[in-house]
């Protein structure tokens, strides 16, 4: 049943969330963010992803709410289309084909039928802001070719464009000038700052712009950390500006609050600054946001802000500057040097996270679990600082031990290394530092591995380093009279002709240790640490080394930099086979004999799955990624799959995840796209129906009764609707799916007409009430029939029904009484 | 009967707080605490995911809750196989949570949006809702209440589809059959209803008290030969209030048999039950029962017909605090709920208190009949608001951690002596045997002190203090001696100290050198003195290599930074000291004699042995470390080459040479020690 489906590469771990500003829905319940080819809808209260809007075929570059209907969302993409979505249900409403590569989108309430986009004209670096007229049509796909030019030579980033004062003007910044285009006057004024020639103003470059929502005021951010507030810019000469300076580095983004009373700014300091009343004195800060603030946005309701950060997260912040929720994708670090690991305890994927942290990412739930602070030093967000980096990590002994290596290198000769060994404390359910080793080696550590064989009661760790040694560390008893303790000590130091040690790995049973010294592989006995034998293929340095598993445990595999994959037989100490393959990633499946290798060619990366015992691959998948694949890992499935076809059997028990250079986490799945992308394809099964609250009883009822007389039409409509089921206009409106409906304006007249008819039939107030009752009865009749049938065995069916009936009548009486009382009350008012 | 009353104080209401794991992969754990608040926890990282307070939480506290089946399933109802394969990716689907309240209303709460989704009131219950069950396919909801009725809800329209009287007393529990066509309900007796017609299909005896839980344990009949009508042959399990037996019933084709097929016995009233469905006949049903006393009982049983004797658990899990010190005894931590993970090999345990429970994944190890997990939950009370948002966990870095820096033992592989020769061992033993009696020793000490009193008092008391300190390992006494800065004093003390104290002193110095750099600076002076003065003695020791290996490594690693500079420095010092050394020799003869006096005590009869040992040790050393050097030993002119080697080695090599040369070479030791001093000060 499953085998006919082919294996596809599927994204997981959440793509980049911080590419563009996030957008809030009008009621601040949802937040939208672009994420690769999709738009994600998250709940601001629970951080959960409610929908994924998918349909674009290239990177989504901009999203904006539809100013005319706040339940709709525009998105634009590099694929040249603007799409209109209903985000509540996650439905694509319309597609406008523009044709150009769109870099950003802006909407304005006053420009009803057009949106503004940034496009690229001819030259690669020349961008234009144009307005696109979106034609009205009932069809799903509409060509929108009517472009009118607004501004030229602008920056491609949407942060450098802002519309101000309800769309009276648009401000754009680039390099050293600010240009403002007035829509009414159709003129452009340009203001230039002194450029880089003057040393004092060397970093005057504009970086971002924001416009005051009510006043004629433009705020611009600069590379030197200043914020300038421009006023009177409608006059080319009389313009003034004031400076706000707190940031010491580039201002990354600016945003005015909805009322315009405060200005928000953020930058690399990862501090959100709120400037009240645009004065330098009144500042509020929200510090320690963890990573560079890339974007700031403000909800239309004004109660929430959000900041997008360079480590792939969005923080939702309350008006009083309190972070309330974090939407976190896979944390992107500058480089992933630890590789991908699986924590045997939580089954989570572990890799570099925030600077100095290890992130634990749950693959089952596709969300981040937590960051483990390994370095435990305050990270200073500043450009050019040399930080302590977490370079290696390894889990050992069923997750009871964690080894981490951190390094700091200021100059070539000044290397600072530290290895920490953490023990998992079951009592407190957390890691506790057991041993800290300064300078475990004199040069970079290239590999760290634990011996995970079961027969070894004594945990063993091997580190290989460029200094030509590998060290074996064992856990020893450090107890003295004061405490019982265990600690790690060095047991053995091995080297081979002063070559750099590049890789190390233990065989499955832990009896052998293989260490590669540049081109040579050495095999050591793990009992006595004697050199057993060496293999050398003279085919370049060994890049990856691994032993075969299970039935193939007599094989050792090595991939070299010159593109040769070698398989040695450990029994005969001879080369079994070799293949020409430029392997980037080689990862053995810990639960089967299979080994996955990803090779890199000029076109893309290819996946090969093979068993060491035979030189023929079990499975080949070409072009799994355009980018270079850097790391891979096998993860045991919770529930095994049952692929019968031989090619897919390697996926039965394990799943293979790999990480590309741009740090997107990918995996293989056989499920069809619809199934995989579940959140979009399904909808909430139940309608929302909330009963009236006590508050409603106090206020809503009064109003209803107040309105009753004057607004009978409304009442009648509510009542008559069920009756009008046979009117074609209404049935059409109600039963056609929303996304194939013609535009509302087209349906409106029909609809209103049908309602008018019903109004004529209506006579008086009291009979109408009776009508309502009857309708309800008839409505429920089907169910009630069932009801009576089903409840025959139980004795008192009628009784229950009667109660309902009587209740309703008594209620009616009460209501009438109420009405009279309220009337008097109202007249008094 | 008496079950109608409702309220919290009702003795016949089930113990425990309504809680449930989310379906599919147990990503969330929902818990409605007694204060009426609903909290949803993430099981993977034990983080509070959301909190919700119903508007009427004080009057209508939550009495039961149930997660809706995953959304996709509800919509399309795919085949069972497909659903299983979905299990890994469909995490976001879990959404709706149905809450039954004490006043009879049912709330549908959306965990994705974090808000109330809808409220089912009209035509529903007018008393406490006891149990809610979602239909797995069609999105219907079944609830039962103290008002004796069972209600079928349509969650799409939020209206009552059907309401019928389920029992003569309150209905306390419900369960829907695996095929979705039947419904089990129970007050005290258990009834099986056909959902389509709402007719009773079977009666079961039930329990003496209200049934608190009902679960189907199999989805397929035990013998597959018969045609399967969806219900016949299936087993289900029931647990009741105040009942320590869980009964297993089988739905039979004939309506005669009303008694339980078998039963499981537990230690207290069951509070939470979870089980893994067996897929085939051979696979046993795994059952986890959380009892009111906070224990979890695990059963593993292949359901196959009658069993008269109640089965006891295969494994019992308890959790307790570590119990610090002698005073506080370990206290049990109650387990609140337990759920099987989707791999069926591990169990999610929820323990602690209701307000801040801890969720832990425990791998199942059914071999042991009784497992007690020791957990320290004292620090879990700390507010975790910060970490809830940043999701940063800080592992503990306390001072107890071992720190290894280059030079400390353990940082580098220890220098192992060559396999010891028997002769050496013997000689060592003899040394031990021939220890002087205390009386003798006291006498010797007395003589010493008397003698020393004649000399400068300060200098004289120092060696005594030092030896005593070393023997008794008295930290303060040693501090008094070792923390002196007076170079002359150090020299004199070292000269006068008994030879047997040299090795302990060196070891003490090594220990102190590994400590704080400030104190290490002083120790370097001592070390320098000891090595220069007692080089000849050291070279006679047979087991020098293992004894001073750590010191050697320490020195080597410390001088590494400026290796060339230190060599140059060493050469210069050598030149200078050679000049001065010849002058000093005369002055040094006098203290040397004194040293001899002390030496006599133990070496009187050992001379011959020592000589042999010396040679042996030399050979060993060379064999171990420096094969090239073997021939050069006798050359007297090699000083300049040799200084690149470490101090001990030279001392060794020079051991057998005459006094003058030795003293010169001893000074070579300085060359390596001084740079060490430099490096430390940096």
GROMACS .gro file of N, CA, C and O in nm, chain A residues 140-173:
model
  136
  140UNK      N    1  -0.998   3.257  -1.031
  140UNK     CA    2  -0.899   3.231  -0.927
  140UNK      C    3  -0.764   3.291  -0.960
  140UNK      O    4  -0.696   3.343  -0.874
  141UNK      N    5  -0.728   3.282  -1.084
  141UNK     CA    6  -0.596   3.332  -1.123
  141UNK      C    7  -0.614   3.451  -1.213
  141UNK      O    8  -0.681   3.443  -1.316
  142UNK      N    9  -0.556   3.560  -1.173
  142UNK     CA   10  -0.576   3.684  -1.248
  142UNK      C   11  -0.440   3.741  -1.283
  142UNK      O   12  -0.349   3.741  -1.200
  143UNK      N   13  -0.430   3.788  -1.404
  143UNK     CA   14  -0.307   3.854  -1.444
  143UNK      C   15  -0.314   3.999  -1.396
  143UNK      O   16  -0.414   4.068  -1.418
  144UNK      N   17  -0.213   4.042  -1.328
  144UNK     CA   18  -0.210   4.182  -1.285
  144UNK      C   19  -0.085   4.244  -1.347
  144UNK      O   20   0.024   4.233  -1.293
  145UNK      N   21  -0.105   4.303  -1.461
  145UNK     CA   22   0.010   4.353  -1.535
  145UNK      C   23   0.016   4.506  -1.533
  145UNK      O   24   0.105   4.565  -1.590
  146UNK      N   25  -0.080   4.564  -1.468
  146UNK     CA   26  -0.088   4.709  -1.472
  146UNK      C   27   0.001   4.769  -1.363
  146UNK      O   28  -0.039   4.784  -1.249
  147UNK      N   29   0.124   4.797  -1.401
  147UNK     CA   30   0.219   4.846  -1.302
  147UNK      C   31   0.238   4.996  -1.323
  147UNK      O   32   0.249   5.042  -1.436
  148UNK      N   33   0.240   5.069  -1.217
  148UNK     CA   34   0.274   5.209  -1.230
  148UNK      C   35   0.390   5.241  -1.137
  148UNK      O   36   0.390   5.203  -1.020
  149UNK      N   37   0.483   5.309  -1.192
  149UNK     CA   38   0.609   5.333  -1.127
  149UNK      C   39   0.595   5.437  -1.014
  149UNK      O   40   0.526   5.537  -1.029
  150UNK      N   41   0.655   5.416  -0.902
  150UNK     CA   42   0.648   5.512  -0.792
  150UNK      C   43   0.786   5.567  -0.758
  150UNK      O   44   0.809   5.687  -0.764
  151UNK      N   45   0.877   5.480  -0.726
  151UNK     CA   46   1.010   5.524  -0.684
  151UNK      C   47   1.115   5.435  -0.746
  151UNK      O   48   1.093   5.316  -0.766
  152UNK      N   49   1.229   5.495  -0.772
  152UNK     CA   50   1.337   5.420  -0.837
  152UNK      C   51   1.459   5.418  -0.744
  152UNK      O   52   1.467   5.494  -0.650
  153UNK      N   53   1.551   5.333  -0.778
  153UNK     CA   54   1.678   5.323  -0.705
  153UNK      C   55   1.656   5.311  -0.555
  153UNK      O   56   1.701   5.394  -0.477
  154UNK      N   57   1.582   5.214  -0.518
  154UNK     CA   58   1.559   5.193  -0.376
  154UNK      C   59   1.631   5.067  -0.332
  154UNK      O   60   1.680   4.990  -0.414
  155UNK      N   61   1.633   5.049  -0.204
  155UNK     CA   62   1.694   4.929  -0.147
  155UNK      C   63   1.596   4.814  -0.157
  155UNK      O   64   1.475   4.834  -0.147
  156UNK      N   65   1.645   4.697  -0.177
  156UNK     CA   66   1.552   4.585  -0.197
  156UNK      C   67   1.484   4.541  -0.068
  156UNK      O   68   1.382   4.475  -0.071
  157UNK      N   69   1.542   4.578   0.045
  157UNK     CA   70   1.483   4.532   0.171
  157UNK      C   71   1.357   4.612   0.204
  157UNK      O   72   1.356   4.734   0.192
  158UNK      N   73   1.253   4.546   0.245
  158UNK     CA   74   1.130   4.619   0.279
  158UNK      C   75   1.146   4.708   0.402
  158UNK      O   76   1.062   4.791   0.428
  159UNK      N   77   1.254   4.688   0.475
  159UNK     CA   78   1.277   4.774   0.591
  159UNK      C   79   1.309   4.917   0.547
  159UNK      O   80   1.301   5.009   0.626
  160UNK      N   81   1.349   4.934   0.421
  160UNK     CA   82   1.393   5.064   0.375
  160UNK      C   83   1.281   5.139   0.305
  160UNK      O   84   1.305   5.237   0.234
  161UNK      N   85   1.161   5.091   0.318
  161UNK     CA   86   1.044   5.159   0.260
  161UNK      C   87   0.940   5.173   0.370
  161UNK      O   88   0.918   5.080   0.445
  162UNK      N   89   0.879   5.288   0.377
  162UNK     CA   90   0.771   5.302   0.474
  162UNK      C   91   0.669   5.401   0.421
  162UNK      O   92   0.704   5.501   0.359
  163UNK      N   93   0.543   5.369   0.445
  163UNK     CA   94   0.435   5.458   0.405
  163UNK      C   95   0.389   5.533   0.528
  163UNK      O   96   0.378   5.475   0.637
  164UNK      N   97   0.362   5.661   0.511
  164UNK     CA   98   0.333   5.740   0.629
  164UNK      C   99   0.204   5.814   0.621
  164UNK      O  100   0.149   5.838   0.512
  165UNK      N  101   0.156   5.850   0.738
  165UNK     CA  102   0.039   5.935   0.753
  165UNK      C  103  -0.076   5.892   0.663
  165UNK      O  104  -0.122   5.967   0.578
  166UNK      N  105  -0.121   5.774   0.681
  166UNK     CA  106  -0.232   5.716   0.606
  166UNK      C  107  -0.209   5.722   0.455
  166UNK      O  108  -0.298   5.756   0.377
  167UNK      N  109  -0.088   5.696   0.418
  167UNK     CA  110  -0.060   5.683   0.276
  167UNK      C  111  -0.042   5.813   0.200
  167UNK      O  112  -0.058   5.816   0.079
  168UNK      N  113  -0.009   5.920   0.269
  168UNK     CA  114   0.013   6.045   0.197
  168UNK      C  115   0.147   6.046   0.127
  168UNK      O  116   0.164   6.109   0.025
  169UNK      N  117   0.241   5.982   0.186
  169UNK     CA  118   0.374   5.982   0.126
  169UNK      C  119   0.440   5.847   0.150
  169UNK      O  120   0.396   5.769   0.235
  170UNK      N  121   0.545   5.821   0.076
  170UNK     CA  122   0.624   5.702   0.100
  170UNK      C  123   0.769   5.746   0.114
  170UNK      O  124   0.816   5.831   0.039
  171UNK      N  125   0.835   5.689   0.214
  171UNK     CA  126   0.974   5.724   0.237
  171UNK      C  127   1.060   5.603   0.205
  171UNK      O  128   1.025   5.491   0.238
  172UNK      N  129   1.170   5.629   0.138
  172UNK     CA  130   1.263   5.520   0.105
  172UNK      C  131   1.403   5.566   0.136
  172UNK      O  132   1.437   5.683   0.117
  173UNK      N  133   1.483   5.477   0.187
  173UNK     CA  134   1.621   5.513   0.216
  173UNK      C  135   1.715   5.418   0.143
  173UNK      O  136   1.681   5.304   0.116
   0.00000   0.00000   0.00000
